[in-house]
Every structure is written in C-alpha cells, then in structure tokens.
C-alpha cells in the first residue's frame, strides 16, 4: 500500500480555523467525481494490519448466501490496531509475530474497495470504530436505537437548522469530527461568540460509511464543503509523521 500524502494540510487546518456560521439546507438531494471523493478522504489516516509481504490480514466471514467473504479490518485508531496485534501475538503467536500495523489514507482504502467491488470474490473492508465514540453516538441516539458504523459528529442549529461551519482559507466548510469531544469544544466556543443561538445548537451523529456513500451518489453542492476532521490521536500521529 502506498504511504499517506498531504497530511500537513490537515494539521494546518486545525490550527487556523475560525468559527463561521450556520449553513442552511440538508446533505441530500451534483455527486462528487471520483477524484473529489478521494481528496475528501485523503487527509484521514486509518490503520491496517498486514503480513510480512504487505498484504492485509484477512478474515473469512460467512455471508448471507452461505458463502465465505474475505474481509480486512481497517482501524480508525492506531492504538486499537496495535492492541489487536498484541492480542494476536499472545493468542496466535505464529501469526501475530508476522504482522504489523501499517498506516494508510482513508482514500486508499476507498480506492481498493472500489476496485474489489468489480472483481469476483473481491476483498471487503470493515471499518473498526473507537468504542468510546460509538458510546457517545449511542447516547445521542437514545434508547431503542443502535448505532452501526464509524461515528462522525456534526453540529446543526440556527433558525434554519443549518450546519455549523468553520472558515478555511476564506471558504465555509462543514466539519465532521471523528471525536465528539473535538466538536463539543468547537460548539462551546461558538456558544460563547453567539450566545443568542446557543440554545439552538445540537450535535448529531452519522456513520462514516453513509457519508462516503452520499459523496458518491447524491447531488448537492454542499457536499463539496464537507471536511473530515481526524481524531486527536490521529492528528498527533500526523504531527509525528510530518516531523520525520
């Protein structure tokens, strides 16, 4: 797998954003090109487990048609990926000692997934979320609803119920956060700056998988304004990588 590129763009973004306003409308209703989707996903690091030859570690999982499907796990958290490898070393040392954690961009996983869909017996990818964030997502949904997938958190509010935006290089963008805590900090700052709108702000959660599908299939100019903000852990990883 190719190494991540353009990580520094994400670091610059987090350090220089200014709060914007609420952008009206909903993310439904021009679909982005393949290249535009890739650009949206490029700056998000994810973590795979590979063997000595660099091939993803694959599990065989029964499918609905009683056939086994090859599935590779993609961890949102580097710590979770490393913990999985350590557990594998204890439980299956022959295999565990041959694998390692490899960072790749979310765009690369997306590209591999798209290529696999056109192949018989292609490889599927399963995103493995951070459990703390899944719990935060579950709390937002309330009882009786189960959140599935990787949580992304976004804020809405104002008279029109629009999306909270930030200013980046003179443009309004809609940030979707992998960490609810990061968004909460942004919301708190917004409430201090706009106390008259404070009571209208709500944090909502959507699955990453749904956002990727929306970028591929839906026709809406607002899709160009979506910006995925990596977790604090991933941002720290990016800082360390960019300094090497």
PDB file of C-alpha atoms in Angstrom:
ATOM      1  CA  UNK A   1       0.000   0.000   0.000  1.00  0.00           C
ATOM      2  CA  UNK A   2       1.136   3.496  -0.769  1.00  0.00           C
ATOM      3  CA  UNK A   3       2.069   5.829   2.041  1.00  0.00           C
ATOM      4  CA  UNK A   4      -0.107   8.721   3.111  1.00  0.00           C
ATOM      5  CA  UNK A   5       0.415  12.079   1.448  1.00  0.00           C
ATOM      6  CA  UNK A   6      -0.794  15.631   2.038  1.00  0.00           C
ATOM      7  CA  UNK A   7      -1.155  15.128   5.781  1.00  0.00           C
ATOM      8  CA  UNK A   8       0.243  18.582   6.505  1.00  0.00           C
ATOM      9  CA  UNK A   9      -2.893  20.139   5.021  1.00  0.00           C
ATOM     10  CA  UNK A  10      -4.933  18.686   7.871  1.00  0.00           C
ATOM     11  CA  UNK A  11      -2.549  19.989  10.512  1.00  0.00           C
ATOM     12  CA  UNK A  12      -2.718  23.492   9.081  1.00  0.00           C
ATOM     13  CA  UNK A  13      -6.481  23.371   9.045  1.00  0.00           C
ATOM     14  CA  UNK A  14      -6.885  22.505  12.711  1.00  0.00           C
ATOM     15  CA  UNK A  15      -4.550  25.256  13.818  1.00  0.00           C
ATOM     16  CA  UNK A  16      -6.040  28.100  11.792  1.00  0.00           C
ATOM     17  CA  UNK A  17      -9.798  27.609  11.612  1.00  0.00           C
ATOM     18  CA  UNK A  18     -12.187  30.371  12.573  1.00  0.00           C
ATOM     19  CA  UNK A  19     -15.790  29.837  13.523  1.00  0.00           C
ATOM     20  CA  UNK A  20     -18.235  30.618  10.781  1.00  0.00           C
ATOM     21  CA  UNK A  21     -21.998  30.495  10.835  1.00  0.00           C
ATOM     22  CA  UNK A  22     -24.777  28.039  10.143  1.00  0.00           C
ATOM     23  CA  UNK A  23     -25.180  26.925   6.561  1.00  0.00           C
ATOM     24  CA  UNK A  24     -28.756  26.143   5.652  1.00  0.00           C
ATOM     25  CA  UNK A  25     -30.018  23.085   3.846  1.00  0.00           C
ATOM     26  CA  UNK A  26     -29.556  19.368   4.229  1.00  0.00           C
ATOM     27  CA  UNK A  27     -26.985  16.982   2.813  1.00  0.00           C
ATOM     28  CA  UNK A  28     -29.310  15.289   0.407  1.00  0.00           C
ATOM     29  CA  UNK A  29     -30.854  15.866  -2.945  1.00  0.00           C
ATOM     30  CA  UNK A  30     -24.136  17.138  -8.032  1.00  0.00           C
ATOM     31  CA  UNK A  31     -22.428  13.886  -6.824  1.00  0.00           C
ATOM     32  CA  UNK A  32     -18.692  14.413  -6.474  1.00  0.00           C
ATOM     33  CA  UNK A  33     -16.297  12.980  -9.000  1.00  0.00           C
ATOM     34  CA  UNK A  34     -14.120  10.035  -8.010  1.00  0.00           C
ATOM     35  CA  UNK A  35     -11.151  12.395  -7.666  1.00  0.00           C
ATOM     36  CA  UNK A  36     -13.115  14.769  -5.429  1.00  0.00           C
ATOM     37  CA  UNK A  37     -14.178  11.912  -3.161  1.00  0.00           C
ATOM     38  CA  UNK A  38     -10.549  10.794  -2.923  1.00  0.00           C
ATOM     39  CA  UNK A  39      -9.487  14.319  -1.954  1.00  0.00           C
ATOM     40  CA  UNK A  40     -12.074  14.392   0.840  1.00  0.00           C
ATOM     41  CA  UNK A  41     -10.726  11.143   2.276  1.00  0.00           C
ATOM     42  CA  UNK A  42      -7.008  11.643   1.612  1.00  0.00           C
ATOM     43  CA  UNK A  43      -6.125  13.508   4.796  1.00  0.00           C
ATOM     44  CA  UNK A  44      -7.666  10.955   7.179  1.00  0.00           C
ATOM     45  CA  UNK A  45      -5.217   8.281   8.390  1.00  0.00           C
ATOM     46  CA  UNK A  46      -6.503   4.804   9.164  1.00  0.00           C
ATOM     47  CA  UNK A  47      -4.603   1.724  10.242  1.00  0.00           C
ATOM     48  CA  UNK A  48      -4.461  -1.737   8.709  1.00  0.00           C
ATOM     49  CA  UNK A  49      -2.803  -4.940   9.838  1.00  0.00           C
ATOM     50  CA  UNK A  50      -0.605  -6.537   7.176  1.00  0.00           C
ATOM     51  CA  UNK A  51       1.603  -9.591   6.837  1.00  0.00           C
ATOM     52  CA  UNK A  52       5.308  -9.607   6.028  1.00  0.00           C
ATOM     53  CA  UNK A  53       4.595  -9.059   2.329  1.00  0.00           C
ATOM     54  CA  UNK A  54       2.389  -6.036   2.975  1.00  0.00           C
ATOM     55  CA  UNK A  55      -0.904  -7.770   2.217  1.00  0.00           C
ATOM     56  CA  UNK A  56      -3.861  -7.013   4.526  1.00  0.00           C
ATOM     57  CA  UNK A  57      -4.683  -9.579   7.187  1.00  0.00           C
ATOM     58  CA  UNK A  58      -7.925 -11.148   6.001  1.00  0.00           C
ATOM     59  CA  UNK A  59     -10.676 -12.927   7.900  1.00  0.00           C
ATOM     60  CA  UNK A  60     -13.159 -15.301   6.293  1.00  0.00           C
ATOM     61  CA  UNK A  61     -16.709 -14.421   7.343  1.00  0.00           C
ATOM     62  CA  UNK A  62     -19.921 -16.263   6.357  1.00  0.00           C
ATOM     63  CA  UNK A  63     -22.208 -14.171   4.163  1.00  0.00           C
ATOM     64  CA  UNK A  64     -25.981 -14.211   3.744  1.00  0.00           C
ATOM     65  CA  UNK A  65     -25.742 -16.548   0.748  1.00  0.00           C
ATOM     66  CA  UNK A  66     -23.862 -19.132   2.831  1.00  0.00           C
ATOM     67  CA  UNK A  67     -20.560 -18.335   1.169  1.00  0.00           C
ATOM     68  CA  UNK A  68     -17.482 -17.045   2.937  1.00  0.00           C
ATOM     69  CA  UNK A  69     -16.374 -13.477   2.267  1.00  0.00           C
ATOM     70  CA  UNK A  70     -12.826 -12.167   2.652  1.00  0.00           C
ATOM     71  CA  UNK A  71     -12.838  -9.139   4.962  1.00  0.00           C
ATOM     72  CA  UNK A  72      -9.929  -6.918   6.010  1.00  0.00           C
ATOM     73  CA  UNK A  73     -10.249  -4.783   9.127  1.00  0.00           C
ATOM     74  CA  UNK A  74      -9.484  -1.068   8.948  1.00  0.00           C
ATOM     75  CA  UNK A  75      -8.943   0.542  12.343  1.00  0.00           C
ATOM     76  CA  UNK A  76      -9.806   4.181  12.945  1.00  0.00           C
ATOM     77  CA  UNK A  77      -7.475   4.177  15.965  1.00  0.00           C
ATOM     78  CA  UNK A  78      -3.781   3.304  15.825  1.00  0.00           C
ATOM     79  CA  UNK A  79      -3.940   2.227  19.474  1.00  0.00           C
ATOM     80  CA  UNK A  80      -6.771  -0.185  18.709  1.00  0.00           C
ATOM     81  CA  UNK A  81      -4.831  -1.661  15.793  1.00  0.00           C
ATOM     82  CA  UNK A  82      -1.716  -2.132  17.913  1.00  0.00           C
ATOM     83  CA  UNK A  83      -3.760  -3.691  20.727  1.00  0.00           C
ATOM     84  CA  UNK A  84      -5.223  -6.149  18.213  1.00  0.00           C
ATOM     85  CA  UNK A  85      -1.726  -7.159  17.071  1.00  0.00           C
ATOM     86  CA  UNK A  86      -0.554  -7.613  20.664  1.00  0.00           C
ATOM     87  CA  UNK A  87      -3.555  -9.815  21.409  1.00  0.00           C
ATOM     88  CA  UNK A  88      -2.839 -11.802  18.254  1.00  0.00           C
ATOM     89  CA  UNK A  89       0.747 -12.338  19.395  1.00  0.00           C
ATOM     90  CA  UNK A  90      -0.499 -13.812  22.665  1.00  0.00           C
ATOM     91  CA  UNK A  91      -3.267 -15.971  21.246  1.00  0.00           C
ATOM     92  CA  UNK A  92      -1.739 -16.948  17.880  1.00  0.00           C
ATOM     93  CA  UNK A  93       1.985 -16.185  18.137  1.00  0.00           C
ATOM     94  CA  UNK A  94       2.904 -17.818  14.822  1.00  0.00           C
ATOM     95  CA  UNK A  95       0.626 -15.381  13.015  1.00  0.00           C
ATOM     96  CA  UNK A  96       0.942 -12.452  15.403  1.00  0.00           C
ATOM     97  CA  UNK A  97       4.720 -12.273  15.085  1.00  0.00           C
ATOM     98  CA  UNK A  98       4.423 -11.938  11.311  1.00  0.00           C
ATOM     99  CA  UNK A  99       2.025  -8.988  11.149  1.00  0.00           C
ATOM    100  CA  UNK A 100       2.355  -5.273  11.788  1.00  0.00           C
ATOM    101  CA  UNK A 101       0.280  -2.097  11.844  1.00  0.00           C
ATOM    102  CA  UNK A 102       0.522  -0.012   8.676  1.00  0.00           C
ATOM    103  CA  UNK A 103      -0.964   3.496   8.319  1.00  0.00           C
ATOM    104  CA  UNK A 104      -2.734   4.314   5.062  1.00  0.00           C
ATOM    105  CA  UNK A 105      -5.086   7.044   3.965  1.00  0.00           C
ATOM    106  CA  UNK A 106      -8.822   6.534   4.022  1.00  0.00           C
ATOM    107  CA  UNK A 107      -8.725   7.440   0.321  1.00  0.00           C
ATOM    108  CA  UNK A 108      -6.508   4.459  -0.407  1.00  0.00           C
ATOM    109  CA  UNK A 109      -8.856   2.071   1.371  1.00  0.00           C
ATOM    110  CA  UNK A 110     -11.769   3.586  -0.538  1.00  0.00           C
ATOM    111  CA  UNK A 111      -9.923   3.087  -3.833  1.00  0.00           C
ATOM    112  CA  UNK A 112      -9.092  -0.542  -3.038  1.00  0.00           C
ATOM    113  CA  UNK A 113     -12.679  -1.155  -2.001  1.00  0.00           C
ATOM    114  CA  UNK A 114     -13.980   0.292  -5.275  1.00  0.00           C
ATOM    115  CA  UNK A 115     -11.611  -1.922  -7.256  1.00  0.00           C
ATOM    116  CA  UNK A 116     -12.624  -5.021  -5.289  1.00  0.00           C
ATOM    117  CA  UNK A 117     -16.313  -4.473  -5.987  1.00  0.00           C
ATOM    118  CA  UNK A 118     -15.690  -5.138  -9.669  1.00  0.00           C
ATOM    119  CA  UNK A 119     -13.908  -8.424  -9.026  1.00  0.00           C
ATOM    120  CA  UNK A 120     -15.354 -11.859  -8.276  1.00  0.00           C
ATOM    121  CA  UNK A 121     -14.558 -12.836  -4.697  1.00  0.00           C
ATOM    122  CA  UNK A 122     -13.184  -9.349  -4.103  1.00  0.00           C
ATOM    123  CA  UNK A 123     -11.908  -8.184  -0.736  1.00  0.00           C
ATOM    124  CA  UNK A 124     -14.295  -6.302   1.553  1.00  0.00           C
ATOM    125  CA  UNK A 125     -13.152  -3.758   4.121  1.00  0.00           C
ATOM    126  CA  UNK A 126     -14.701  -3.407   7.565  1.00  0.00           C
ATOM    127  CA  UNK A 127     -14.104  -0.161   9.437  1.00  0.00           C
ATOM    128  CA  UNK A 128     -13.497  -0.700  13.154  1.00  0.00           C
ATOM    129  CA  UNK A 129     -14.620   2.326  15.188  1.00  0.00           C
ATOM    130  CA  UNK A 130     -13.364   3.596  18.526  1.00  0.00           C
ATOM    131  CA  UNK A 131     -15.722   2.171  21.129  1.00  0.00           C
ATOM    132  CA  UNK A 132     -15.774   5.355  23.212  1.00  0.00           C
ATOM    133  CA  UNK A 133     -17.082   7.254  20.194  1.00  0.00           C
ATOM    134  CA  UNK A 134     -19.660   4.558  19.492  1.00  0.00           C
ATOM    135  CA  UNK A 135     -20.892   5.004  23.058  1.00  0.00           C
ATOM    136  CA  UNK A 136     -21.118   8.767  22.509  1.00  0.00           C
ATOM    137  CA  UNK A 137     -23.092   8.128  19.329  1.00  0.00           C
ATOM    138  CA  UNK A 138     -25.411   5.781  21.181  1.00  0.00           C
ATOM    139  CA  UNK A 139     -26.076   8.407  23.833  1.00  0.00           C
ATOM    140  CA  UNK A 140     -27.077  10.902  21.155  1.00  0.00           C
ATOM    141  CA  UNK A 141     -29.494   8.428  19.579  1.00  0.00           C
ATOM    142  CA  UNK A 142     -31.081   7.441  22.866  1.00  0.00           C
ATOM    143  CA  UNK A 143     -32.654   4.194  23.950  1.00  0.00           C
ATOM    144  CA  UNK A 144     -34.209   1.877  21.417  1.00  0.00           C
ATOM    145  CA  UNK A 145     -31.790   2.787  18.637  1.00  0.00           C
ATOM    146  CA  UNK A 146     -28.493   1.112  17.833  1.00  0.00           C
ATOM    147  CA  UNK A 147     -25.715   2.978  16.073  1.00  0.00           C
ATOM    148  CA  UNK A 148     -23.883   0.996  13.407  1.00  0.00           C
ATOM    149  CA  UNK A 149     -20.649   2.013  11.714  1.00  0.00           C
ATOM    150  CA  UNK A 150     -17.971   4.613  12.421  1.00  0.00           C
ATOM    151  CA  UNK A 151     -19.461   7.708  14.099  1.00  0.00           C
ATOM    152  CA  UNK A 152     -18.995  11.155  12.606  1.00  0.00           C
ATOM    153  CA  UNK A 153     -20.262  14.090  14.638  1.00  0.00           C
ATOM    154  CA  UNK A 154     -21.639  17.319  13.161  1.00  0.00           C
ATOM    155  CA  UNK A 155     -23.419  20.329  14.651  1.00  0.00           C
ATOM    156  CA  UNK A 156     -26.612  21.961  13.424  1.00  0.00           C
ATOM    157  CA  UNK A 157     -28.565  24.939  14.659  1.00  0.00           C
ATOM    158  CA  UNK A 158     -29.783  28.441  13.979  1.00  0.00           C
ATOM    159  CA  UNK A 159     -33.210  29.439  12.755  1.00  0.00           C
ATOM    160  CA  UNK A 160     -32.941  27.291   9.627  1.00  0.00           C
ATOM    161  CA  UNK A 161     -31.355  24.283  11.317  1.00  0.00           C
ATOM    162  CA  UNK A 162     -28.264  24.574   9.149  1.00  0.00           C
ATOM    163  CA  UNK A 163     -24.828  23.041   9.574  1.00  0.00           C
ATOM    164  CA  UNK A 164     -22.234  24.750  11.749  1.00  0.00           C
ATOM    165  CA  UNK A 165     -19.362  25.848   9.522  1.00  0.00           C
ATOM    166  CA  UNK A 166     -15.792  26.971  10.005  1.00  0.00           C
ATOM    167  CA  UNK A 167     -13.755  29.317   7.833  1.00  0.00           C
ATOM    168  CA  UNK A 168     -10.852  27.718   5.996  1.00  0.00           C
ATOM    169  CA  UNK A 169      -8.820  29.761   3.521  1.00  0.00           C
ATOM    170  CA  UNK A 170     -11.739  32.122   3.039  1.00  0.00           C
ATOM    171  CA  UNK A 171     -14.237  29.327   2.394  1.00  0.00           C
ATOM    172  CA  UNK A 172     -17.049  27.963   4.530  1.00  0.00           C
ATOM    173  CA  UNK A 173     -16.634  24.262   5.230  1.00  0.00           C
ATOM    174  CA  UNK A 174     -18.774  21.850   7.234  1.00  0.00           C
ATOM    175  CA  UNK A 175     -16.596  19.903   9.694  1.00  0.00           C
ATOM    176  CA  UNK A 176     -17.443  16.297  10.520  1.00  0.00           C
ATOM    177  CA  UNK A 177     -15.472  15.047  13.522  1.00  0.00           C
ATOM    178  CA  UNK A 178     -14.359  11.526  14.403  1.00  0.00           C
ATOM    179  CA  UNK A 179     -14.148  12.683  18.051  1.00  0.00           C
ATOM    180  CA  UNK A 180     -17.265  14.095  19.673  1.00  0.00           C
ATOM    181  CA  UNK A 181     -15.067  15.905  22.206  1.00  0.00           C
ATOM    182  CA  UNK A 182     -13.405  17.964  19.480  1.00  0.00           C
ATOM    183  CA  UNK A 183     -16.772  19.057  18.129  1.00  0.00           C
ATOM    184  CA  UNK A 184     -18.023  19.848  21.626  1.00  0.00           C
ATOM    185  CA  UNK A 185     -15.083  22.229  22.097  1.00  0.00           C
ATOM    186  CA  UNK A 186     -15.979  23.939  18.832  1.00  0.00           C
ATOM    187  CA  UNK A 187     -19.628  24.202  19.834  1.00  0.00           C
ATOM    188  CA  UNK A 188     -18.675  25.675  23.213  1.00  0.00           C
ATOM    189  CA  UNK A 189     -16.612  28.364  21.501  1.00  0.00           C
ATOM    190  CA  UNK A 190     -19.465  29.121  19.125  1.00  0.00           C
ATOM    191  CA  UNK A 191     -21.914  29.488  22.003  1.00  0.00           C
ATOM    192  CA  UNK A 192     -19.579  31.980  23.672  1.00  0.00           C
ATOM    193  CA  UNK A 193     -19.373  34.011  20.473  1.00  0.00           C
ATOM    194  CA  UNK A 194     -23.065  33.690  19.556  1.00  0.00           C
ATOM    195  CA  UNK A 195     -24.998  33.352  22.846  1.00  0.00           C
ATOM    196  CA  UNK A 196     -28.283  34.218  21.120  1.00  0.00           C
ATOM    197  CA  UNK A 197     -28.009  30.988  19.092  1.00  0.00           C
ATOM    198  CA  UNK A 198     -26.594  28.800  21.851  1.00  0.00           C
ATOM    199  CA  UNK A 199     -29.854  27.057  22.701  1.00  0.00           C
ATOM    200  CA  UNK A 200     -30.442  26.041  19.079  1.00  0.00           C
ATOM    201  CA  UNK A 201     -27.196  24.100  18.631  1.00  0.00           C
ATOM    202  CA  UNK A 202     -27.455  20.327  18.500  1.00  0.00           C
ATOM    203  CA  UNK A 203     -24.805  17.692  17.898  1.00  0.00           C
ATOM    204  CA  UNK A 204     -25.853  14.922  15.548  1.00  0.00           C
ATOM    205  CA  UNK A 205     -24.146  11.708  14.511  1.00  0.00           C
ATOM    206  CA  UNK A 206     -23.972   9.956  11.149  1.00  0.00           C
ATOM    207  CA  UNK A 207     -21.987   6.901  10.001  1.00  0.00           C
ATOM    208  CA  UNK A 208     -18.792   7.418   8.019  1.00  0.00           C
ATOM    209  CA  UNK A 209     -19.955   4.711   5.646  1.00  0.00           C
ATOM    210  CA  UNK A 210     -23.118   6.706   4.932  1.00  0.00           C
ATOM    211  CA  UNK A 211     -21.160   9.899   4.279  1.00  0.00           C
ATOM    212  CA  UNK A 212     -18.892   8.100   1.796  1.00  0.00           C
ATOM    213  CA  UNK A 213     -21.948   6.718   0.014  1.00  0.00           C
ATOM    214  CA  UNK A 214     -23.511  10.195  -0.032  1.00  0.00           C
ATOM    215  CA  UNK A 215     -20.370  11.688  -1.571  1.00  0.00           C
ATOM    216  CA  UNK A 216     -20.549   9.051  -4.304  1.00  0.00           C
ATOM    217  CA  UNK A 217     -24.225   9.156  -5.134  1.00  0.00           C
ATOM    218  CA  UNK A 218     -26.024  12.333  -4.052  1.00  0.00           C
ATOM    219  CA  UNK A 219     -26.375  15.577  -5.998  1.00  0.00           C
ATOM    220  CA  UNK A 220     -25.845  18.544  -3.701  1.00  0.00           C
ATOM    221  CA  UNK A 221     -23.365  21.446  -3.930  1.00  0.00           C
ATOM    222  CA  UNK A 222     -22.918  21.337  -0.136  1.00  0.00           C
ATOM    223  CA  UNK A 223     -21.077  18.037  -0.479  1.00  0.00           C
ATOM    224  CA  UNK A 224     -18.053  19.996  -1.692  1.00  0.00           C
ATOM    225  CA  UNK A 225     -17.985  21.738   1.700  1.00  0.00           C
ATOM    226  CA  UNK A 226     -17.743  18.583   3.810  1.00  0.00           C
ATOM    227  CA  UNK A 227     -14.463  18.333   5.683  1.00  0.00           C
ATOM    228  CA  UNK A 228     -13.494  15.258   7.711  1.00  0.00           C
ATOM    229  CA  UNK A 229     -11.521  16.138  10.857  1.00  0.00           C
ATOM    230  CA  UNK A 230      -9.328  13.280  12.168  1.00  0.00           C
ATOM    231  CA  UNK A 231      -9.304  12.415  15.855  1.00  0.00           C
ATOM    232  CA  UNK A 232      -6.822  13.958  18.292  1.00  0.00           C
ATOM    233  CA  UNK A 233      -4.931  10.669  18.313  1.00  0.00           C
ATOM    234  CA  UNK A 234      -4.675  10.697  14.519  1.00  0.00           C
ATOM    235  CA  UNK A 235      -3.639  14.350  14.487  1.00  0.00           C
ATOM    236  CA  UNK A 236      -0.818  13.519  16.881  1.00  0.00           C
ATOM    237  CA  UNK A 237       0.211  10.711  14.552  1.00  0.00           C
ATOM    238  CA  UNK A 238       0.208  13.174  11.636  1.00  0.00           C
ATOM    239  CA  UNK A 239       2.400  15.614  13.554  1.00  0.00           C
ATOM    240  CA  UNK A 240       4.914  12.912  14.355  1.00  0.00           C
ATOM    241  CA  UNK A 241       4.909  11.683  10.755  1.00  0.00           C
ATOM    242  CA  UNK A 242       5.334  15.156   9.271  1.00  0.00           C
ATOM    243  CA  UNK A 243       8.330  15.856  11.524  1.00  0.00           C
ATOM    244  CA  UNK A 244      10.202  12.749  10.388  1.00  0.00           C
TER     245      UNK A 244
END
